[in-house]
Amino acid sequence: MATAALHAHPARLRAANWLRTLAALAVLAGTVAFLMLLFGRTGERIALLMCVNVAAVVALAAFCGNTGIVSFGNGAFMALGAYLSGILTMPAALQRSALPDLPLWLAGHELALWGALPFVLLAGLAFALLTGSAISRLVGPSAAIATLGLLIIVHSIGVSAREFTRGSQTFYGVPRITELVYVLVAAMIFILIARLYRESRWGLFVRAVRDDEDAATALGISPRRARLVAWTLSGTLATVAGALYGHILGAFSPASFYLGLVFAHVVMMIVGGMSSVGGAVVGVVAVTLLQNAVRNLEGGITLGGISLPEVFGLTTVALGIAILLVIWLRPQGLVGGFELAPGADARLLERISGTARDAPAPRPVSTETLQARDLSKAFAGVQAVAGASFDVPAGRITGLIGPNGAGKSTLVNLITCQYTADAGSAEIGGTRLTGLARHRIIENRVARSFQNLRLFSGLTAFENVLVAALAAGYRRDQANAIALRELEAFDLADIAAMRAENLPYGARKRLEIARALAQDPAILLLDEPAAGMNPSETSDLADRLIRIREDRNIGILLIDHDLRFVNRLCSHIVVMNRGQKIAEGSPEEVRANTAVVEAYIGRGRAARAADTDPAQQKAIAT
Ligand code: ADP
Ligand code: MG
């Protein structure tokens, strides 16, 4: 029964996704029908432009929504597509007069629209790869500025490359598309591609990077590559959308693809909500309807006896107001996180009980030992870690304790190459970790959690674990089953469809461990997993960790302040103070060590405690 439910589960999730995709398609088709019924020929023209805008904005959002970086580069790709497709399809006779200086290899092809499409696609792909190799290195505002730079450069080239584009003069003679159905189908295909990409391995990777780049990297995801994939897909789609747009206009100039168009597309994306494909569609629909309503006012209108004057630029003002209102009242856009609607998925997941028996069994862990040797790190004069050496063997929970600022977290960051070590190294099974790229640590089966929660807040609990299994190299079906198994193991299956940001604190802490375990590590580094938990949660976590060690023979490095918790779990404890290892041994040995006692309760009080105060001694001992 449990297994049957499980089999059905990923399929059900997919079904929910398809329903939402269908909803987006229905909104589009419904609006097209509405425009045509109400406004006839004019409505058809508006619908035509609306559909090509849907294609363009869905392309734009494939990058922006999934990376969280606003891009203005769409116009550059659209111009490339429009001019290239125009040149390739233009009647030869017309081309001789319009573009007399066109290089011979480009001239006189007179291709059909379909014939030009592969070349447009390839050109878009090549241009996206080229520009993406630089832009994918950037994040946040600097990435956005770089895309603006790209737009400006391509615009300037468009104006100056007269033999190809007629400069800033009108480029004419482009065969027109007047059939609405082609453009509508094209827009729908764009929506499907964007939806598939969003749920795909690379779509999940780049959304994880968007939410927390460091955590995604620690899972084995290369942020640069993930962004490059998003940029390349988005740019290629935008090039095709640009070609469509060019064929709808029939005549255009570089200005047709410049700030005016780009601004309108960014507004459409943000108004709808850039984090979902449905948002892009709704944004275009809403803004198109708004633009057309306002355009009627632009020429002056008489309302109930009062005549309003002509106002030029009113549509742009309306766009500006729309974006301000949305940012103010609904920062997530009109649609927001529609594609993540927790309610629907939660009901689906509720039906799953039992464990994920189909998940591939964890690979055996036998003799792997993580060895830290003389690791050192200084920050601007603070010696955070000074020559620390210790082992974390498989099958043992090794405690790492020490007062605040002792260097424990820095040590984990050194082992996982989050920081570069000044000296020393970390190795596992003879393979050197130190010096590896951060996203390659997991290849050596070392996984970690972070002291301050670093979940992918916009992803569901399920997706948080799924993305970890995918990043560790599992196939999609395996990763699905592994994610469910780990969610079950940490009592998170009921809330698997909730976004991580909405989970209660204890659940978030458990989710971070589940995520690390989904990568099938041999060694797991846990930085204060019990911090902030109440006593019953802490004891529950201890039970789970003990079970994991017993079941899978994993080696765990456990950092915590709570000595009771550490003593219960660890057979071996390493103690640090001020960057140095001051003691190591069994809990009893460590407890008896005077340096440890001093580090924990201070020199003077330690001496007194040893003499007189049995309660104080007991506090250290338990
Ligand atoms: P612990 O985890 O044992 O509490 P940390 O490893 O976080 O200690 O910190 C050890 C010391 O290194 C502290 O003095 C801390 O201020 C310093 N430190 C840690 N990370 C950084 C950093 N990124 N930049 C500067 N100083 C740091
Ligand atoms: Mg710490």
XYZ file of C-alpha atoms and ligand atoms in Angstrom:
650
model
C 0.000 0.000 0.000
C 2.701 2.434 1.047
C 4.775 1.523 -1.963
C 1.860 1.918 -4.303
C 1.178 5.375 -2.961
C 4.816 6.145 -3.414
C 4.844 5.019 -7.020
C 1.925 7.257 -7.685
C 3.447 10.191 -5.941
C 5.913 11.742 -8.419
C 3.302 11.198 -11.107
C 0.756 13.085 -9.011
C 3.157 15.924 -8.456
C 3.697 16.058 -12.183
C -0.047 16.093 -12.717
C -0.346 19.111 -10.411
C 2.350 20.856 -12.401
C 0.571 20.099 -15.638
C -2.671 21.506 -14.310
C -0.946 24.775 -13.569
C 0.672 24.823 -16.973
C -2.720 24.227 -18.533
C -4.121 27.097 -16.490
C -1.479 29.429 -17.948
C -2.286 28.203 -21.470
C -6.000 28.673 -20.823
C -5.514 32.264 -19.613
C -3.670 33.027 -22.836
C -6.161 31.339 -25.148
C -9.086 32.859 -23.247
C -7.706 36.382 -23.557
C -7.063 35.900 -27.282
C -10.655 34.742 -27.762
C -11.941 37.647 -25.656
C -9.997 40.226 -27.691
C -11.150 38.797 -31.009
C -14.786 38.525 -30.028
C -14.927 41.999 -28.586
C -12.765 44.003 -30.972
C -12.733 42.041 -34.254
C -9.771 42.932 -36.525
C -8.236 45.372 -34.054
C -8.537 42.737 -31.387
C -6.758 40.228 -33.589
C -3.846 42.605 -34.074
C -3.637 43.217 -30.301
C -3.782 39.471 -29.699
C -0.992 38.891 -32.207
C 1.296 41.328 -30.414
C 0.230 39.961 -27.065
C 1.206 36.423 -28.049
C 4.635 37.480 -29.241
C 5.053 39.418 -26.001
C 4.147 36.288 -24.070
C 6.884 34.429 -25.927
C 9.401 37.200 -25.257
C 8.515 37.632 -21.585
C 8.463 33.886 -20.918
C 11.944 33.787 -22.472
C 13.065 36.678 -20.280
C 11.617 35.115 -17.138
C 13.343 31.804 -17.863
C 16.497 33.629 -16.836
C 15.253 36.294 -14.440
C 12.726 34.235 -12.521
C 15.007 31.287 -11.978
C 18.207 33.213 -11.241
C 16.650 36.184 -9.447
C 18.678 38.518 -11.688
C 16.729 41.137 -13.644
C 17.991 41.181 -17.219
C 17.676 43.909 -19.837
C 19.499 41.832 -22.437
C 16.338 40.446 -23.997
C 16.211 43.294 -26.518
C 19.676 42.380 -27.794
C 18.627 38.821 -28.596
C 15.325 39.928 -30.085
C 17.115 42.347 -32.413
C 19.484 39.592 -33.525
C 16.563 37.293 -34.292
C 14.516 39.936 -36.098
C 17.311 41.186 -38.359
C 18.717 37.751 -39.126
C 15.345 36.236 -39.917
C 14.486 39.349 -41.928
C 17.639 39.111 -44.034
C 17.246 35.386 -44.653
C 13.597 35.553 -45.699
C 13.481 38.836 -47.608
C 12.582 38.623 -51.324
C 15.863 38.822 -53.262
C 14.815 41.687 -55.531
C 13.717 43.800 -52.583
C 16.887 42.936 -50.725
C 19.060 44.278 -53.574
C 17.528 47.704 -53.204
C 17.101 47.731 -49.426
C 20.486 46.228 -48.527
C 22.782 46.752 -51.521
C 25.972 46.222 -49.499
C 24.965 42.978 -47.832
C 27.857 40.449 -47.905
C 27.331 37.820 -50.604
C 27.157 34.870 -48.216
C 24.106 36.385 -46.554
C 22.380 37.745 -49.640
C 19.593 36.315 -51.767
C 18.591 33.271 -49.704
C 14.883 34.077 -49.710
C 14.156 31.282 -47.246
C 10.741 30.375 -45.966
C 10.081 31.323 -42.328
C 10.506 27.693 -41.316
C 13.742 27.479 -43.281
C 15.189 30.471 -41.461
C 14.215 29.191 -38.012
C 17.152 26.757 -37.539
C 19.652 29.490 -38.404
C 17.952 31.918 -36.039
C 18.038 29.283 -33.297
C 21.704 28.513 -33.849
C 22.693 32.169 -33.992
C 20.787 32.819 -30.766
C 22.404 29.823 -29.095
C 25.910 30.855 -30.143
C 25.386 34.470 -29.088
C 23.902 33.388 -25.753
C 26.807 31.063 -25.017
C 29.290 33.769 -25.911
C 27.703 36.493 -23.784
C 26.698 34.052 -21.050
C 30.261 32.915 -20.472
C 30.905 36.400 -19.069
C 27.520 37.268 -17.559
C 27.119 33.957 -15.725
C 30.085 34.927 -13.546
C 28.148 37.841 -12.091
C 25.289 38.066 -9.613
C 22.868 40.679 -8.363
C 23.078 44.288 -9.526
C 26.383 43.838 -11.356
C 24.829 41.105 -13.496
C 21.819 43.314 -14.232
C 24.102 46.205 -15.246
C 26.080 43.849 -17.492
C 22.901 42.840 -19.326
C 22.069 46.532 -19.777
C 25.555 46.999 -21.208
C 24.896 44.173 -23.629
C 21.676 45.825 -24.767
C 23.445 49.144 -25.351
C 26.328 47.526 -27.248
C 24.038 45.531 -29.513
C 21.903 48.602 -30.142
C 24.982 50.601 -31.167
C 26.117 47.817 -33.468
C 22.629 47.714 -34.973
C 22.822 51.436 -35.698
C 26.326 51.354 -37.141
C 26.271 48.098 -39.152
C 24.423 49.741 -42.045
C 25.131 47.089 -44.644
C 23.158 44.595 -42.541
C 20.548 46.744 -40.842
C 20.189 49.999 -42.833
C 21.427 51.710 -39.657
C 18.805 53.686 -37.811
C 16.663 53.835 -40.949
C 13.686 51.558 -41.241
C 14.495 47.986 -42.188
C 11.675 46.961 -44.505
C 10.581 44.139 -46.757
C 10.342 41.495 -44.034
C 7.625 38.950 -44.904
C 4.746 39.394 -42.503
C 3.048 36.842 -40.325
C -0.625 37.655 -40.075
C -1.921 34.285 -38.931
C -2.686 34.557 -35.237
C -2.738 30.814 -34.770
C 0.986 30.400 -35.530
C 1.991 32.977 -32.976
C -0.436 31.609 -30.406
C 0.994 28.117 -30.849
C 4.522 29.520 -30.644
C 3.680 31.272 -27.363
C 2.234 28.045 -25.985
C 5.349 26.108 -26.955
C 7.438 28.719 -25.160
C 5.306 28.290 -22.043
C 5.761 24.519 -22.144
C 9.517 24.754 -22.635
C 9.851 27.227 -19.766
C 7.758 25.011 -17.463
C 9.752 21.907 -18.309
C 12.992 23.758 -17.759
C 11.848 25.157 -14.418
C 11.116 21.682 -13.037
C 14.158 20.093 -14.656
C 17.449 19.268 -12.958
C 19.084 22.471 -14.217
C 16.031 24.554 -13.385
C 16.131 23.290 -9.800
C 19.887 23.850 -9.612
C 19.668 27.450 -10.683
C 16.754 28.172 -8.343
C 18.798 26.701 -5.497
C 21.688 28.970 -6.477
C 19.280 31.926 -6.545
C 18.175 31.230 -2.971
C 21.592 30.435 -1.469
C 24.663 30.288 -3.623
C 27.001 28.975 -0.910
C 24.672 26.185 0.133
C 24.060 25.204 -3.492
C 27.790 25.112 -4.133
C 28.340 22.924 -1.091
C 25.827 20.481 -2.576
C 27.964 20.202 -5.685
C 26.212 22.669 -7.982
C 28.356 24.988 -10.054
C 26.561 28.356 -9.838
C 28.249 29.644 -12.964
C 27.224 26.664 -15.048
C 23.676 26.748 -13.691
C 23.342 30.420 -14.608
C 24.916 29.813 -18.010
C 22.284 27.175 -18.807
C 19.501 29.581 -17.792
C 20.989 32.426 -19.810
C 21.528 30.266 -22.884
C 17.995 28.907 -22.875
C 16.538 32.347 -22.239
C 18.667 34.013 -24.926
C 17.918 31.372 -27.547
C 14.183 31.618 -26.892
C 14.365 35.415 -26.986
C 16.114 35.299 -30.364
C 13.261 33.236 -31.783
C 10.708 35.556 -30.164
C 12.527 38.482 -31.765
C 12.294 36.854 -35.185
C 8.551 36.399 -34.682
C 8.198 39.999 -33.576
C 10.081 41.190 -36.664
C 7.785 39.211 -38.931
C 4.753 40.685 -37.238
C 6.038 44.247 -37.573
C 7.282 43.785 -41.151
C 9.406 46.915 -40.819
C 11.484 48.027 -37.840
C 14.657 49.787 -36.709
C 17.162 49.204 -33.880
C 15.009 51.457 -31.712
C 12.189 48.887 -31.942
C 14.233 46.573 -29.695
C 15.644 49.156 -27.349
C 14.692 50.583 -23.990
C 10.990 51.076 -24.754
C 10.429 47.419 -25.575
C 12.747 46.147 -22.854
C 11.062 48.329 -20.243
C 7.637 47.067 -21.281
C 8.800 43.452 -21.044
C 10.410 43.905 -17.646
C 7.220 45.573 -16.391
C 5.096 42.714 -17.721
C 7.342 40.186 -16.009
C 7.397 41.955 -12.658
C 3.682 42.795 -12.666
C 2.807 39.137 -13.240
C 5.453 37.807 -10.887
C 8.772 36.705 -12.253
C 9.215 33.575 -10.217
C 6.678 31.564 -12.173
C 5.873 30.976 -15.828
C 2.205 31.643 -15.109
C 3.266 35.026 -13.737
C 4.899 35.965 -17.023
C 1.738 35.047 -18.926
C -0.621 36.887 -16.590
C 1.711 39.900 -16.552
C 1.655 40.196 -20.341
C -2.116 39.792 -20.455
C -2.740 42.344 -17.701
C -0.322 44.911 -19.095
C -1.605 44.462 -22.661
C -5.161 45.096 -21.548
C -4.036 48.084 -19.484
C -1.980 49.524 -22.345
C -4.867 49.289 -24.756
C -7.326 50.799 -22.336
C -4.975 53.706 -21.668
C -4.105 54.142 -25.351
C -7.731 55.049 -25.994
C -7.441 57.809 -23.421
C -4.204 59.095 -24.886
C -5.932 60.832 -27.805
C -8.276 62.738 -25.506
C -11.713 61.564 -24.496
C -15.034 62.958 -23.374
C -16.339 61.452 -20.173
C -19.788 62.482 -18.926
C -19.537 65.920 -20.465
C -15.971 66.585 -19.270
C -13.434 66.382 -22.084
C -9.936 65.311 -21.135
C -7.025 66.686 -23.170
C -4.600 64.624 -25.273
C -1.708 63.253 -23.244
C 1.291 61.833 -25.048
C 3.212 59.060 -23.365
C 0.284 58.142 -21.143
C 0.799 54.416 -21.810
C 4.375 54.591 -20.552
C 3.219 56.497 -17.489
C 0.598 53.800 -16.915
C 3.320 51.134 -17.108
C 5.351 53.041 -14.564
C 2.384 53.338 -12.223
C 1.517 49.666 -12.675
C 4.989 48.537 -11.693
C 5.075 50.881 -8.699
C 1.713 49.662 -7.458
C 2.697 46.034 -7.839
C 6.049 46.468 -6.118
C 4.294 48.291 -3.310
C 1.201 46.118 -2.848
C 2.224 42.716 -4.180
C 5.996 42.394 -4.360
C 5.706 38.818 -5.629
C 3.611 39.991 -8.596
C -0.043 39.331 -9.355
C 0.465 35.582 -9.527
C 3.240 35.265 -6.982
C 4.176 31.715 -6.212
C 1.248 30.141 -8.026
C 3.360 27.267 -9.313
C 4.319 26.394 -5.782
C 0.837 26.537 -4.320
C 1.525 24.586 -1.140
C -2.045 23.532 -0.444
C -2.517 21.400 -3.499
C 0.751 19.536 -3.159
C 0.347 19.076 0.561
C -2.882 17.191 -0.047
C -1.095 14.997 -2.559
C 1.760 14.311 -0.226
C -0.481 13.599 2.731
C -1.500 10.406 1.014
C 2.027 9.125 1.115
C 2.856 7.136 4.148
C 5.456 4.520 4.816
C 9.027 4.779 3.733
C 10.562 5.144 0.342
C 11.508 1.550 -0.242
C 12.395 2.138 -3.872
C 15.191 4.536 -3.149
C 18.578 3.170 -4.107
C 20.260 1.854 -0.971
C 22.969 4.126 0.374
C 26.359 3.097 -0.947
C 28.355 1.211 1.653
C 30.635 3.192 3.886
C 33.560 1.161 5.143
C 36.896 2.632 6.056
C 36.686 6.181 4.792
C 38.340 8.527 7.241
C 38.391 12.259 6.966
C 41.762 13.536 8.095
C 42.400 17.150 8.977
C 46.113 17.902 9.118
C 47.560 21.138 10.495
C 44.748 23.255 9.121
C 45.281 26.962 9.713
C 43.423 30.111 8.850
C 43.818 33.737 9.880
C 41.372 36.569 9.231
C 42.917 40.032 9.296
C 45.071 39.248 12.286
C 42.664 36.896 14.063
C 44.101 33.393 14.066
C 40.759 31.589 13.701
C 42.312 28.127 13.347
C 45.919 27.343 14.200
C 47.287 23.991 13.099
C 44.329 21.748 13.916
C 44.658 18.027 13.223
C 42.154 15.259 13.914
C 40.363 12.340 12.288
C 36.702 11.745 11.556
C 36.415 8.031 10.811
C 33.377 6.315 9.324
C 30.971 4.733 11.773
C 31.737 7.107 14.626
C 30.191 10.333 15.819
C 33.064 12.634 16.593
C 32.276 15.657 18.703
C 33.884 19.040 18.092
C 33.349 21.376 21.011
C 34.749 24.638 22.241
C 33.602 28.058 23.356
C 32.219 30.631 20.926
C 34.859 31.856 18.507
C 37.040 28.787 19.063
C 37.270 28.214 15.319
C 34.897 25.260 14.907
C 32.857 26.666 12.026
C 35.983 27.949 10.335
C 37.371 24.422 10.503
C 34.321 23.029 8.692
C 34.641 25.789 6.125
C 38.289 24.881 5.605
C 37.544 21.182 5.169
C 34.830 21.917 2.605
C 36.939 24.579 0.833
C 34.472 27.322 1.661
C 37.603 29.135 2.824
C 41.089 28.546 1.449
C 43.415 27.215 4.094
C 46.572 29.199 4.861
C 48.308 25.925 5.637
C 47.522 22.265 6.146
C 45.105 20.025 4.332
C 42.056 17.807 4.600
C 41.963 14.388 2.988
C 39.543 11.532 2.689
C 40.618 8.027 1.690
C 43.866 9.401 0.294
C 42.143 12.077 -1.817
C 43.052 15.643 -1.016
C 40.054 17.915 -0.528
C 42.039 21.064 0.104
C 42.457 22.968 -3.147
C 39.409 21.448 -4.842
C 36.653 23.670 -6.188
C 33.891 23.890 -3.580
C 31.328 22.171 -5.762
C 33.595 19.116 -6.102
C 33.763 18.244 -2.406
C 30.617 16.131 -2.593
C 32.248 13.906 -5.232
C 34.332 12.681 -2.302
C 31.233 11.987 -0.241
C 31.670 14.767 2.286
C 28.461 16.684 3.032
C 27.749 19.438 5.522
C 25.142 21.562 7.209
C 25.554 25.218 8.101
C 25.529 26.889 11.493
C 23.032 29.490 10.316
C 20.262 27.818 8.404
C 20.928 27.918 4.699
C 17.930 26.370 3.044
C 16.611 27.243 -0.385
C 13.765 29.330 0.920
C 11.757 29.569 -2.311
C 11.854 25.809 -2.893
C 9.547 23.350 -1.183
C 10.923 21.047 1.490
C 10.694 18.233 -1.053
C 12.602 20.227 -3.676
C 15.279 21.156 -1.146
C 16.099 17.495 -0.648
C 15.464 16.535 -4.280
C 17.935 19.078 -5.568
C 20.586 17.673 -3.230
C 20.082 14.134 -4.538
C 20.177 15.385 -8.138
C 23.341 17.361 -7.438
C 24.925 14.189 -6.075
C 24.378 12.629 -9.498
C 21.224 10.537 -9.064
C 18.725 10.084 -11.863
C 15.405 11.868 -11.468
C 13.378 8.811 -10.388
C 16.060 7.754 -7.924
C 16.348 11.290 -6.593
C 12.567 11.460 -6.082
C 12.633 8.288 -4.015
C 15.692 9.340 -2.038
C 14.126 12.702 -1.251
C 11.026 10.974 0.081
C 13.099 8.545 2.124
C 15.043 11.319 3.817
C 11.928 13.396 4.417
C 10.345 10.360 6.079
C 13.466 9.745 8.147
C 13.243 13.276 9.539
C 9.506 13.354 9.970
C 9.047 15.957 7.260
C 6.871 14.075 4.772
C 3.679 15.829 5.895
C 5.111 19.219 5.156
C 7.096 18.194 2.088
C 5.163 20.552 -0.167
C 5.592 23.615 2.013
C 8.130 26.177 1.008
C 11.180 26.062 3.235
C 10.684 29.677 4.318
C 7.294 28.783 5.802
C 8.486 25.834 7.893
C 8.789 26.041 11.681
C 12.334 26.406 13.000
C 12.836 22.841 14.218
C 11.639 21.453 10.895
C 14.047 23.700 9.031
C 16.949 22.422 11.113
C 15.948 18.819 10.388
C 15.459 19.611 6.711
C 19.010 20.809 6.414
C 20.289 17.474 7.722
C 17.893 15.539 5.476
C 19.205 17.528 2.538
C 22.805 16.646 3.360
C 21.946 12.961 3.826
C 20.219 12.818 0.434
C 23.673 13.180 -1.063
C 24.683 9.814 0.386
C 27.759 11.088 2.221
C 30.364 8.905 3.911
C 31.231 11.799 6.209
C 28.707 14.337 7.428
C 29.764 17.606 9.031
C 27.035 19.087 11.241
C 27.594 22.604 12.530
C 25.414 23.076 15.613
C 22.418 21.090 14.378
C 20.656 21.394 17.738
C 21.176 25.116 18.242
C 17.891 26.816 19.094
C 16.032 23.542 19.625
C 14.123 22.817 22.808
C 15.155 19.815 24.964
C 12.636 17.393 23.464
C 13.585 18.371 19.912
C 17.242 17.967 20.812
C 16.720 14.525 22.257
C 14.665 13.536 19.224
C 17.475 14.703 16.948
C 19.989 12.691 18.971
C 17.898 9.543 18.446
C 17.768 10.137 14.719
C 21.505 10.749 14.426
C 22.286 7.586 16.370
C 20.002 5.597 14.092
C 21.644 7.040 10.992
C 25.092 6.133 12.226
C 23.955 2.606 13.013
C 22.068 2.087 9.741
C 24.540 3.598 7.337
C 27.870 3.544 9.154
C 28.401 7.202 8.271
C 31.063 9.181 10.094
C 29.664 12.336 11.657
C 31.491 15.389 12.905
C 29.137 17.004 15.384
C 29.686 20.559 16.516
C 27.627 21.721 19.453
C 27.680 23.788 22.590
C 25.371 21.484 24.462
C 27.750 19.153 26.259
C 24.962 16.870 27.400
C 23.958 16.375 23.768
C 27.557 15.805 22.642
C 28.313 13.418 25.496
C 25.273 11.335 24.674
C 26.209 10.936 21.009
C 29.962 11.011 20.732
C 32.478 8.348 21.608
C 35.301 10.676 20.731
C 35.511 14.422 21.336
C 37.871 17.071 20.005
C 38.062 20.283 22.027
C 39.149 23.588 20.559
C 39.868 26.929 22.104
C 41.138 30.065 20.366
C 41.862 28.235 17.144
C 43.826 25.445 18.754
C 43.009 21.879 19.587
C 43.444 21.704 23.334
C 42.272 18.167 24.014
C 40.991 15.020 22.346
C 39.722 11.702 23.611
C 36.759 9.875 25.058
C 34.129 11.962 26.886
C 35.608 10.839 30.224
C 39.137 11.826 29.231
C 38.002 15.192 27.951
C 35.987 15.846 31.081
C 38.998 15.180 33.244
C 41.215 17.507 31.239
C 41.989 20.695 33.176
C 42.600 22.767 30.017
C 39.081 21.912 28.896
C 37.558 22.823 32.218
C 39.422 26.120 32.197
C 38.336 26.910 28.654
C 34.739 26.313 29.545
C 34.318 27.975 32.901
C 37.384 30.154 33.249
C 40.624 29.588 35.117
C 39.784 30.947 38.574
C 36.358 29.376 38.819
C 37.694 26.084 37.541
C 40.207 25.925 40.356
C 37.570 26.724 42.936
C 35.130 24.311 41.384
C 37.660 21.515 41.513
C 38.183 22.158 45.210
C 34.791 22.887 46.544
C 31.783 22.833 44.327
C 30.488 19.388 43.404
C 27.524 20.916 41.523
C 29.870 22.813 39.254
C 31.859 19.655 38.600
C 28.689 17.851 37.785
C 27.723 20.520 35.236
C 30.930 19.851 33.352
C 30.627 16.134 33.715
C 27.123 15.691 32.305
P 33.095 29.014 16.353
O 32.351 28.363 15.245
O 33.946 28.062 17.122
O 32.203 29.786 17.259
P 34.270 30.563 14.251
O 35.012 29.571 13.450
O 32.984 31.017 13.726
O 34.112 30.053 15.735
O 35.178 31.839 14.443
C 36.535 31.765 14.872
C 37.142 33.159 14.810
O 37.308 33.545 13.463
C 36.296 34.241 15.443
O 37.156 35.144 16.108
C 35.620 34.894 14.286
O 35.346 36.237 14.556
C 36.642 34.739 13.187
N 36.033 34.604 11.864
C 35.298 33.550 11.419
N 34.912 33.724 10.152
C 35.403 34.930 9.773
C 35.345 35.696 8.568
N 34.703 35.242 7.485
N 35.976 36.890 8.547
C 36.629 37.349 9.633
N 36.727 36.688 10.792
C 36.128 35.497 10.874
Mg 30.424 28.292 14.835
